[in-house]
Short mmCIF file of C-alpha atoms and ligand atoms in Angstrom, two decimals:
data_model
loop_
_atom_site.label_atom_id
_atom_site.label_comp_id
_atom_site.label_asym_id
_atom_site.label_seq_id
_atom_site.Cartn_x
_atom_site.Cartn_y
_atom_site.Cartn_z
CA MET U 30 126.70 51.37 132.75
CA TYR U 31 129.46 48.43 132.76
CA GLU U 32 128.26 47.01 129.77
CA ILE U 33 128.41 50.11 127.63
CA PHE U 34 132.19 50.41 128.39
CA GLY U 35 132.31 46.47 127.22
CA ILE U 36 133.02 45.32 130.61
CA CYS U 37 131.72 41.50 130.89
CA PRO U 38 129.21 40.22 133.49
CA GLN U 39 132.15 37.57 135.35
CA LEU U 40 134.66 40.90 135.60
CA GLU U 41 131.78 42.70 136.72
CA ASN U 42 131.16 40.25 139.52
CA LEU U 43 134.55 40.00 140.37
CA SER U 44 134.28 43.59 140.98
CA ARG U 45 131.37 43.31 143.15
CA LYS U 46 133.34 40.78 145.26
CA CYS U 47 136.49 43.10 145.78
CA ASP U 48 134.02 46.27 146.57
CA LYS U 49 132.57 44.61 149.48
CA GLU U 50 136.08 43.28 150.38
CA LEU U 51 137.67 46.55 150.47
CA LYS U 52 134.68 48.57 151.87
CA GLU U 53 136.80 48.79 155.99
CA ARG U 54 140.36 49.27 154.26
CA PHE U 55 138.79 52.32 152.19
CA GLU U 56 137.28 53.76 155.75
CA LYS U 57 140.53 54.02 157.17
CA ILE U 58 142.17 55.84 154.06
CA ASP U 59 138.81 58.53 154.03
CA GLU U 60 140.01 58.67 157.84
CA ILE U 61 143.48 60.22 156.80
CA ALA U 62 142.09 61.89 154.01
CA GLN U 63 140.03 64.23 155.99
CA ILE U 64 142.39 64.86 158.85
CA ASN U 65 144.83 66.00 155.96
CA GLN U 66 142.26 67.61 154.68
CA LEU U 67 141.75 69.80 157.84
CA LYS U 68 145.73 70.30 157.78
CA VAL U 69 145.40 72.37 154.54
CA ILE U 70 141.69 74.22 155.52
CA ALA U 71 143.65 75.46 158.85
CA ALA U 72 146.53 76.40 156.58
CA MET U 73 144.69 78.29 154.15
CA GLN U 74 142.38 80.10 156.89
CA LYS U 75 145.83 81.11 159.10
CA ASN U 76 147.68 82.69 156.29
CA HIS U 77 144.15 84.08 154.91
CA VAL U 78 144.00 82.90 151.48
CA SER U 79 141.28 85.50 149.51
CA GLU U 80 139.99 85.97 146.38
CA ALA U 81 142.53 88.29 146.11
CA CYS U 82 145.65 85.76 145.74
CA PHE U 83 143.57 84.37 142.61
CA ALA U 84 144.79 87.25 140.51
CA VAL U 85 147.20 87.15 137.70
CA SER U 86 150.51 88.58 137.90
CA THR U 87 152.70 89.31 134.83
CA GLY U 88 155.83 90.54 134.24
CA TYR U 89 158.38 90.40 136.82
CA GLY U 90 155.63 89.36 138.82
CA TYR U 91 156.80 92.01 141.83
CA GLY U 92 154.55 91.41 144.96
CA ASP U 93 152.30 89.08 144.15
CA LEU U 94 150.41 87.96 146.77
CA GLY U 95 148.92 84.77 145.49
CA ARG U 96 152.11 83.06 144.83
CA ASP U 97 153.54 84.33 148.38
CA THR U 98 150.71 82.83 150.21
CA LEU U 99 150.79 80.03 148.65
CA GLU U 100 154.44 78.94 149.71
CA ALA U 101 153.19 79.88 153.11
CA VAL U 102 150.14 77.70 153.03
CA TYR U 103 152.38 74.58 151.89
CA ALA U 104 155.24 75.57 154.56
CA ASP U 105 152.53 75.22 156.83
CA VAL U 106 151.13 71.94 155.78
CA PHE U 107 154.63 70.08 155.63
CA GLN U 108 155.59 72.26 158.80
CA THR U 109 158.72 73.62 157.61
CA GLU U 110 159.96 77.30 157.74
CA ASP U 111 159.57 77.79 154.12
CA ALA U 112 158.12 76.55 150.62
CA LEU U 113 158.86 77.42 147.17
CA VAL U 114 155.64 76.38 145.04
CA ARG U 115 156.24 77.53 141.35
CA PRO U 116 154.64 76.73 137.76
CA GLN U 117 158.38 77.94 136.37
CA ILE U 118 159.71 74.62 138.11
CA THR U 119 158.90 72.12 134.94
CA CYS U 120 158.25 68.70 136.40
CA GLY U 121 159.42 66.97 139.61
CA THR U 122 162.56 66.30 138.02
CA HIS U 123 163.68 70.14 138.08
CA ALA U 124 162.15 70.45 141.16
CA LEU U 125 164.68 67.66 142.45
CA GLY U 126 167.70 68.87 139.84
CA ILE U 127 167.46 72.44 141.54
CA ALA U 128 167.26 71.47 144.85
CA LEU U 129 170.78 69.53 144.65
CA ALA U 130 172.26 72.26 142.30
CA ALA U 131 171.24 74.62 145.06
CA ASN U 132 172.43 73.41 147.47
CA LEU U 133 175.71 71.18 146.37
CA ARG U 134 179.22 73.17 145.63
CA PRO U 135 181.69 71.83 143.56
CA GLY U 136 183.82 69.55 145.61
CA ASP U 137 180.66 67.99 147.54
CA GLU U 138 179.33 64.80 147.67
CA MET U 139 175.95 63.65 147.39
CA LEU U 140 174.84 60.40 148.75
CA SER U 141 171.56 58.21 148.16
CA ALA U 142 170.52 56.10 151.33
CA THR U 143 168.15 54.72 149.28
CA GLY U 144 170.06 52.75 146.58
CA GLN U 145 169.65 53.68 142.82
CA PRO U 146 167.54 57.08 142.26
CA TYR U 147 164.80 57.27 139.90
CA ASP U 148 165.48 57.07 136.42
CA THR U 149 165.58 60.66 135.47
CA LEU U 150 168.04 61.76 137.92
CA GLU U 151 170.58 59.66 136.37
CA GLU U 152 171.18 62.53 134.07
CA VAL U 153 170.39 65.21 136.77
CA ILE U 154 173.63 63.62 139.04
CA GLY U 155 175.53 62.41 135.90
CA ILE U 156 175.42 58.21 136.56
CA ARG U 157 174.61 58.70 133.07
CA PRO U 158 176.83 61.24 131.57
CA SER U 159 175.00 64.32 130.89
CA GLU U 160 175.19 67.98 129.62
CA GLY U 161 175.62 69.99 132.86
CA SER U 162 175.09 67.27 135.28
CA LEU U 163 176.20 67.56 138.81
CA ALA U 164 179.33 65.50 138.30
CA ASP U 165 180.20 68.30 135.19
CA TYR U 166 180.04 70.48 138.02
CA GLY U 167 182.82 68.10 140.21
CA ILE U 168 180.08 66.94 142.17
CA THR U 169 180.56 63.55 143.37
CA TYR U 170 177.92 60.96 144.43
CA ARG U 171 177.86 57.67 145.88
CA GLN U 172 174.73 55.23 147.03
CA VAL U 173 174.49 53.34 149.82
CA GLU U 174 172.01 50.18 149.04
CA LEU U 175 169.04 49.34 150.72
CA THR U 176 169.12 46.08 152.63
CA ASN U 177 168.11 42.88 150.72
CA ASP U 178 164.30 43.35 152.17
CA GLY U 179 164.52 46.89 150.76
CA HIS U 180 164.53 48.90 153.69
CA ILE U 181 166.99 51.89 154.98
CA ASP U 182 170.44 50.44 155.99
CA ILE U 183 170.69 53.40 158.86
CA LYS U 184 174.15 51.43 160.20
CA ALA U 185 175.84 51.44 156.65
CA LEU U 186 174.36 54.45 155.67
CA LEU U 187 176.01 56.36 158.63
CA GLU U 188 179.45 54.55 158.18
CA ALA U 189 179.57 56.19 154.41
CA ILE U 190 179.18 59.38 155.59
CA GLU U 191 182.79 61.65 154.69
CA PRO U 192 183.83 64.87 155.62
CA LYS U 193 183.13 65.95 152.17
CA THR U 194 179.05 64.40 152.20
CA LYS U 195 177.31 66.99 151.73
CA LEU U 196 173.74 65.98 151.48
CA ILE U 197 171.61 62.98 151.37
CA GLU U 198 168.59 61.99 148.99
CA PHE U 199 165.99 59.45 150.41
CA GLN U 200 163.45 58.25 147.93
CA ARG U 201 160.15 57.93 149.30
CA SER U 202 158.42 56.12 146.20
CA ARG U 203 159.54 53.33 144.66
CA GLY U 204 160.31 54.82 141.27
CA TYR U 205 160.40 51.92 138.52
CA ARG U 206 162.14 49.48 140.96
CA THR U 207 160.65 47.17 142.90
CA ARG U 208 161.07 47.70 146.41
CA PRO U 209 158.88 48.65 149.19
CA THR U 210 157.75 52.22 149.15
CA LEU U 211 159.45 53.93 152.43
CA GLY U 212 157.06 54.66 155.35
CA VAL U 213 157.50 58.14 156.38
CA GLN U 214 158.45 56.84 160.21
CA GLU U 215 161.05 54.70 158.31
CA ILE U 216 162.98 57.60 156.57
CA GLY U 217 162.13 59.97 159.79
CA GLN U 218 164.15 57.24 161.82
CA ALA U 219 167.07 57.41 159.18
CA ILE U 220 167.16 61.31 159.03
CA ARG U 221 166.95 61.55 162.70
CA ALA U 222 170.30 59.03 163.02
CA VAL U 223 172.04 61.33 160.45
CA HIS U 224 171.15 64.77 162.06
CA GLU U 225 172.16 63.20 165.59
CA LYS U 226 176.04 62.59 164.64
CA TYR U 227 176.29 64.57 161.58
CA PRO U 228 173.53 68.10 161.88
CA LYS U 229 174.81 69.83 159.13
CA VAL U 230 174.22 67.15 156.49
CA ILE U 231 171.30 68.29 154.38
CA CYS U 232 168.77 65.32 154.23
CA MET U 233 166.65 65.62 151.16
CA VAL U 234 163.34 63.63 150.81
CA ASP U 235 162.19 63.27 146.88
CA ASN U 236 158.47 62.89 148.22
CA CYS U 237 157.19 62.39 144.72
CA TYR U 238 153.69 60.39 144.99
CA GLY U 239 153.37 60.27 148.81
CA GLU U 240 152.23 63.70 149.70
CA PHE U 241 148.99 62.59 151.98
CA ILE U 242 149.22 59.41 152.39
CA GLU U 243 150.02 59.36 155.27
CA LEU U 244 149.28 61.61 158.62
CA GLU U 245 152.52 63.37 158.43
CA GLU U 246 155.45 64.17 155.95
CA PRO U 247 158.90 63.70 156.05
CA SER U 248 159.78 66.95 156.85
CA GLN U 249 158.04 66.51 160.50
CA TYR U 250 160.90 64.17 161.07
CA GLY U 251 163.52 66.53 160.20
CA ALA U 252 164.25 66.42 156.67
CA ASP U 253 165.83 69.95 155.28
CA MET U 254 163.97 69.33 152.36
CA VAL U 255 160.74 67.72 150.73
CA VAL U 256 160.60 67.69 146.68
CA GLY U 257 157.81 66.86 144.64
CA SER U 258 155.72 67.40 141.35
CA LEU U 259 152.44 69.46 141.14
CA ILE U 260 151.14 67.12 138.30
CA LYS U 261 151.57 64.63 141.26
CA ASN U 262 149.42 64.49 144.23
CA PRO U 263 149.79 67.94 145.84
CA GLY U 264 148.47 69.77 142.83
CA GLY U 265 145.32 67.67 143.23
CA GLY U 266 144.80 67.20 139.37
CA LEU U 267 144.34 71.10 139.05
CA ALA U 268 147.89 72.31 138.99
CA PRO U 269 148.64 72.91 135.30
CA ALA U 270 151.77 72.57 135.91
CA GLY U 271 154.60 72.78 138.81
CA GLY U 272 156.92 71.34 141.61
CA TYR U 273 157.31 72.30 144.90
CA ILE U 274 160.41 72.66 147.72
CA ALA U 275 159.70 72.64 151.37
CA GLY U 276 162.25 73.23 153.99
CA THR U 277 164.78 75.25 155.86
CA LYS U 278 164.70 79.09 155.11
CA GLU U 279 168.44 78.36 154.26
CA CYS U 280 167.64 75.53 151.87
CA VAL U 281 164.47 76.91 150.31
CA GLU U 282 166.38 80.40 149.80
CA ARG U 283 169.19 78.63 147.87
CA CYS U 284 166.57 77.00 145.99
CA ALA U 285 165.25 80.28 144.84
CA HIS U 286 168.62 81.69 144.18
CA ARG U 287 168.94 78.74 141.73
CA LEU U 288 165.98 78.99 140.13
CA THR U 289 165.33 82.36 138.96
CA THR U 290 169.21 83.81 139.54
CA PRO U 291 171.31 84.70 141.87
CA GLY U 292 169.91 88.29 143.57
CA ILE U 293 166.26 87.89 142.89
CA GLY U 294 165.65 84.38 144.85
CA LYS U 295 162.07 84.60 145.50
CA GLU U 296 160.89 87.74 144.70
CA ALA U 297 160.16 87.31 141.38
CA GLY U 298 157.93 85.06 138.95
CA ALA U 299 155.17 85.77 137.66
CA ASN U 300 151.92 83.69 137.93
CA PHE U 301 150.59 83.85 134.82
CA GLY U 302 147.03 83.55 136.51
CA VAL U 303 147.45 79.54 137.20
CA MET U 304 147.30 80.48 141.10
CA GLN U 305 143.54 79.76 141.57
CA ASN U 306 144.43 76.33 140.04
CA LEU U 307 147.00 75.59 142.43
CA TYR U 308 145.37 76.84 145.85
CA PHE U 309 141.65 74.55 144.35
CA GLY U 310 144.29 72.03 143.34
CA PHE U 311 146.09 72.01 147.34
CA PHE U 312 142.61 72.37 148.38
CA VAL U 313 141.19 69.21 147.06
CA ALA U 314 144.99 67.19 147.35
CA PRO U 315 143.86 64.81 150.72
CA MET U 316 140.54 63.33 149.07
CA VAL U 317 142.38 63.40 145.25
CA ALA U 318 145.37 61.52 147.05
CA ALA U 319 142.69 59.04 149.20
CA SER U 320 141.08 58.28 145.50
CA ALA U 321 144.30 57.42 143.87
CA GLU U 322 145.11 55.39 146.53
CA LYS U 323 142.15 53.33 146.53
CA SER U 324 142.06 52.80 143.27
CA ALA U 325 146.08 51.73 143.31
CA ILE U 326 144.27 49.03 145.81
CA TYR U 327 141.71 47.66 143.54
CA ALA U 328 144.65 47.14 140.77
CA ALA U 329 146.33 45.31 143.01
CA ARG U 330 143.16 43.01 144.22
CA ILE U 331 141.78 42.81 140.81
CA PHE U 332 145.05 41.19 139.18
CA GLU U 333 145.79 39.22 142.07
CA GLU U 334 142.53 37.42 141.61
CA PHE U 335 143.98 36.68 138.02
CA GLY U 336 147.00 35.35 139.69
CA TYR U 337 149.74 38.49 139.04
CA GLU U 338 151.93 39.20 141.44
CA THR U 339 151.76 43.01 142.91
CA PHE U 340 153.75 45.11 144.76
CA PRO U 341 152.79 46.24 147.23
CA HIS U 342 149.82 43.37 147.92
CA SER U 343 146.76 44.76 148.09
CA SER U 344 146.56 44.17 151.88
CA GLU U 345 149.77 46.11 152.72
CA ILE U 346 149.47 48.87 154.36
CA ARG U 347 150.68 51.77 151.69
CA HIS U 348 153.19 54.75 151.52
CA ASP U 349 152.36 55.69 147.71
CA ILE U 350 149.79 55.82 145.27
CA ILE U 351 151.78 53.42 143.08
CA GLN U 352 150.94 50.15 142.11
CA GLU U 353 153.17 47.67 140.45
CA ILE U 354 151.71 44.95 138.84
CA THR U 355 154.53 42.43 137.23
CA LEU U 356 152.69 41.59 133.48
CA GLY U 357 155.65 39.47 132.57
CA SER U 358 155.75 40.28 128.97
CA ARG U 359 155.53 43.47 126.32
CA GLU U 360 152.09 42.83 124.94
CA ALA U 361 150.64 41.96 128.39
CA MET U 362 152.08 46.08 129.29
CA ILE U 363 150.95 46.88 126.14
CA SER U 364 147.18 45.10 126.67
CA PHE U 365 146.84 46.93 130.03
CA SER U 366 147.81 50.00 129.03
CA LYS U 367 145.57 50.00 126.04
CA GLY U 368 142.78 49.04 128.65
CA VAL U 369 143.69 52.21 131.11
CA GLN U 370 143.52 54.53 127.55
CA ALA U 371 140.16 53.58 126.72
CA GLY U 372 139.08 54.13 130.64
CA ALA U 373 139.75 58.06 130.13
CA ALA U 374 137.55 60.90 129.84
CA VAL U 375 140.18 62.15 127.57
CA ASP U 376 141.95 60.84 124.36
CA ALA U 377 140.35 57.22 125.00
CA TYR U 378 139.99 56.93 121.43
CA VAL U 379 143.62 56.97 120.97
CA THR U 380 145.97 53.71 121.26
CA PRO U 381 149.20 53.78 123.53
CA GLU U 382 152.23 52.75 121.71
CA PRO U 383 155.63 52.14 123.05
CA SER U 384 158.38 55.08 122.61
CA GLU U 385 161.49 56.98 123.83
CA GLN U 386 160.82 59.17 126.88
CA PRO U 387 163.44 61.75 127.27
CA GLY U 388 165.38 60.97 130.56
CA TYR U 389 164.62 57.08 130.30
CA ASN U 390 166.97 54.77 128.46
CA CYS U 391 164.65 51.96 127.29
CA ASP U 392 160.84 52.34 125.28
CA ILE U 393 158.03 53.20 127.78
CA ILE U 394 154.74 52.65 127.39
CA MET U 395 152.30 54.91 128.80
CA ALA U 396 148.67 55.49 128.99
CA ASP U 397 147.70 58.88 130.11
CA GLY U 398 144.44 60.19 128.58
CA CYS U 399 144.62 63.22 131.25
CA PHE U 400 143.21 66.66 131.06
CA ILE U 401 146.90 67.67 131.91
CA GLN U 402 149.62 66.34 129.43
CA GLY U 403 151.29 63.64 131.03
CA SER U 404 149.50 63.89 134.87
CA SER U 405 149.91 60.98 136.75
CA ILE U 406 147.75 61.80 139.60
CA GLU U 407 144.97 61.72 137.02
CA LEU U 408 144.13 57.81 135.55
CA SER U 409 147.30 56.78 134.53
CA CYS U 410 149.77 53.79 133.76
CA ASP U 411 153.34 53.27 132.79
CA GLY U 412 156.30 51.12 132.62
CA PRO U 413 159.72 50.46 130.81
CA LEU U 414 159.67 47.77 128.33
CA ARG U 415 162.23 45.65 130.22
CA GLU U 416 162.41 42.18 132.01
CA PRO U 417 160.01 41.79 134.46
CA PHE U 418 157.66 44.14 132.22
CA ASN U 419 155.84 45.44 135.27
CA ILE U 420 153.41 48.43 134.69
CA TYR U 421 153.18 50.68 137.14
CA PHE U 422 149.27 52.03 137.65
CA GLN U 423 148.53 54.88 139.13
CA GLY U 424 146.06 58.10 139.64
CA GLY U 425 142.64 58.09 139.68
CA ILE U 426 141.11 61.88 140.42
CA THR U 427 137.53 59.95 141.58
CA PHE U 428 137.52 56.30 142.73
CA THR U 429 134.86 55.70 140.49
CA HIS U 430 137.01 56.50 137.69
CA GLY U 431 140.22 54.69 139.03
CA LYS U 432 138.33 51.66 139.16
CA LEU U 433 136.97 52.35 135.64
CA GLY U 434 140.52 51.98 134.31
CA VAL U 435 141.35 48.89 136.07
CA LEU U 436 138.13 47.02 135.03
CA LYS U 437 138.63 48.56 131.48
CA ALA U 438 142.93 47.10 131.93
CA ALA U 439 141.37 43.78 132.73
CA GLN U 440 138.95 43.54 130.10
CA SER U 441 141.61 44.42 127.63
CA MET U 442 143.57 41.50 128.55
CA ILE U 443 140.53 39.08 128.95
CA ASP U 444 139.98 40.31 124.93
CA ASP U 445 143.61 39.97 123.88
CA GLY U 446 143.20 36.53 124.97
CA LEU U 447 145.86 37.06 128.11
CA ILE U 448 143.95 36.75 130.69
CA LYS U 449 141.42 33.10 130.46
CA LEU U 450 138.25 33.70 132.88
CA ASN U 451 137.49 30.19 132.70
CA GLU U 452 140.59 29.28 134.54
CA ILE U 453 139.43 31.42 137.29
CA ASN U 454 136.83 30.65 140.32
CA ILE U 455 134.03 33.80 139.90
CA SER U 456 131.28 33.51 142.27
CA ASN U 457 127.78 34.53 140.45
CA LYS U 458 126.45 36.49 143.89
C1 LIG G 513 157.49 60.77 139.20
C2 LIG G 513 158.88 60.68 139.74
C3 LIG G 513 160.32 61.81 139.88
C4 LIG G 513 160.51 62.90 138.35
O1 LIG G 513 159.12 63.81 138.21
P1 LIG G 513 158.69 64.14 136.92
O2 LIG G 513 157.51 64.78 137.03
O3 LIG G 513 158.48 62.87 135.83
O4 LIG G 513 160.00 64.79 136.49
C5 LIG G 513 161.10 61.97 140.59
N1 LIG G 513 160.91 60.62 141.60
C6 LIG G 513 160.33 59.89 141.76
C7 LIG G 513 159.87 58.85 143.11
C8 LIG G 513 158.78 60.19 141.23
O5 LIG G 513 157.91 59.18 141.18
#
């Protein structure tokens, strides 16, 4: 079958070697996935998920059993008091924007505990001037840099807190930056340290790409809100759109009033018939996240064989599904993306081109031959075309597909003369 996909025999041999080497590692990932799978099933049983939950609601969507039950299921899995899980939340940035705008008031300050936040949040916060940003509403912002080795500087964080500091953001995943993804325990420790001294400061975690990779979520360590996108891990590849905010009753209620409008809050919001997909996606999400994690490790392993620098290294413990590979040139990023796209089940015949993207300040290249537009829990890659030319590979609903994407990316670079096979020692056994 690999021959049909144009994978050369040397690359196939290399792939077999990696399969063997990664076997034990993958078994550990399966163990975590199994426990998380049971957590989701238990929450669904406890909340009496039934066929009635899949019914379509329209108009105001009052008394929507499916919507309300799904929010209870999310709250149980994240072990929070409440959750807001809606198709009306456009994407992860929107979910984060709601959580911030809902919980901050003019004169308040937002503090980032993890340095520069994700690119699209720069306009939400007003780091890059933007219409309707938090800065526009008189909300100030500061950030505490990570330590030199990329970890939370708890001492500096505690010292940075002032009376007007109302909310602290922790970003779990690396975004488009070279720094370690933070583990739940590390974030949890920092949150506990903040809450010990400042119990009223809201701790919010940008949980994008981290869900179900570990046995616990940051909310289990006292995060007041964990926030993410349904076209990443928790949507399991089946959610057609949406975002979630899980957290304390107070915080989630404020978010609901911001998402809809004061006075309406969680009470309204039709589901347009997406409920079955949201449940089905959340149900498979632990297994899907595990497939994506394996695909990420595979990408790292294969490209390390070709001498590329990878973050994290294939041997490191992971806290998210993103694999960063330093490809070092614009041509390599384009070639890699072309390969990933050619491995897709949808739109495999098109060629990705660099282009502008709303919310980003430079050209982006992106391969996403996806069932859900822009879904990054599906096999995909992207990256800003700027130094040091890092590609971010992610997704793979099934590991088989993730692996094909990795091999197609490598083959594309071989075919374009960017990787020279004869320089690499690949055994034929
Ligand atoms: C993807 C991502 C976001 C934004 O999500 P979108 O759905 O693309 O708006 C925010 N933070 C992090 C860390 C992310 O990975």
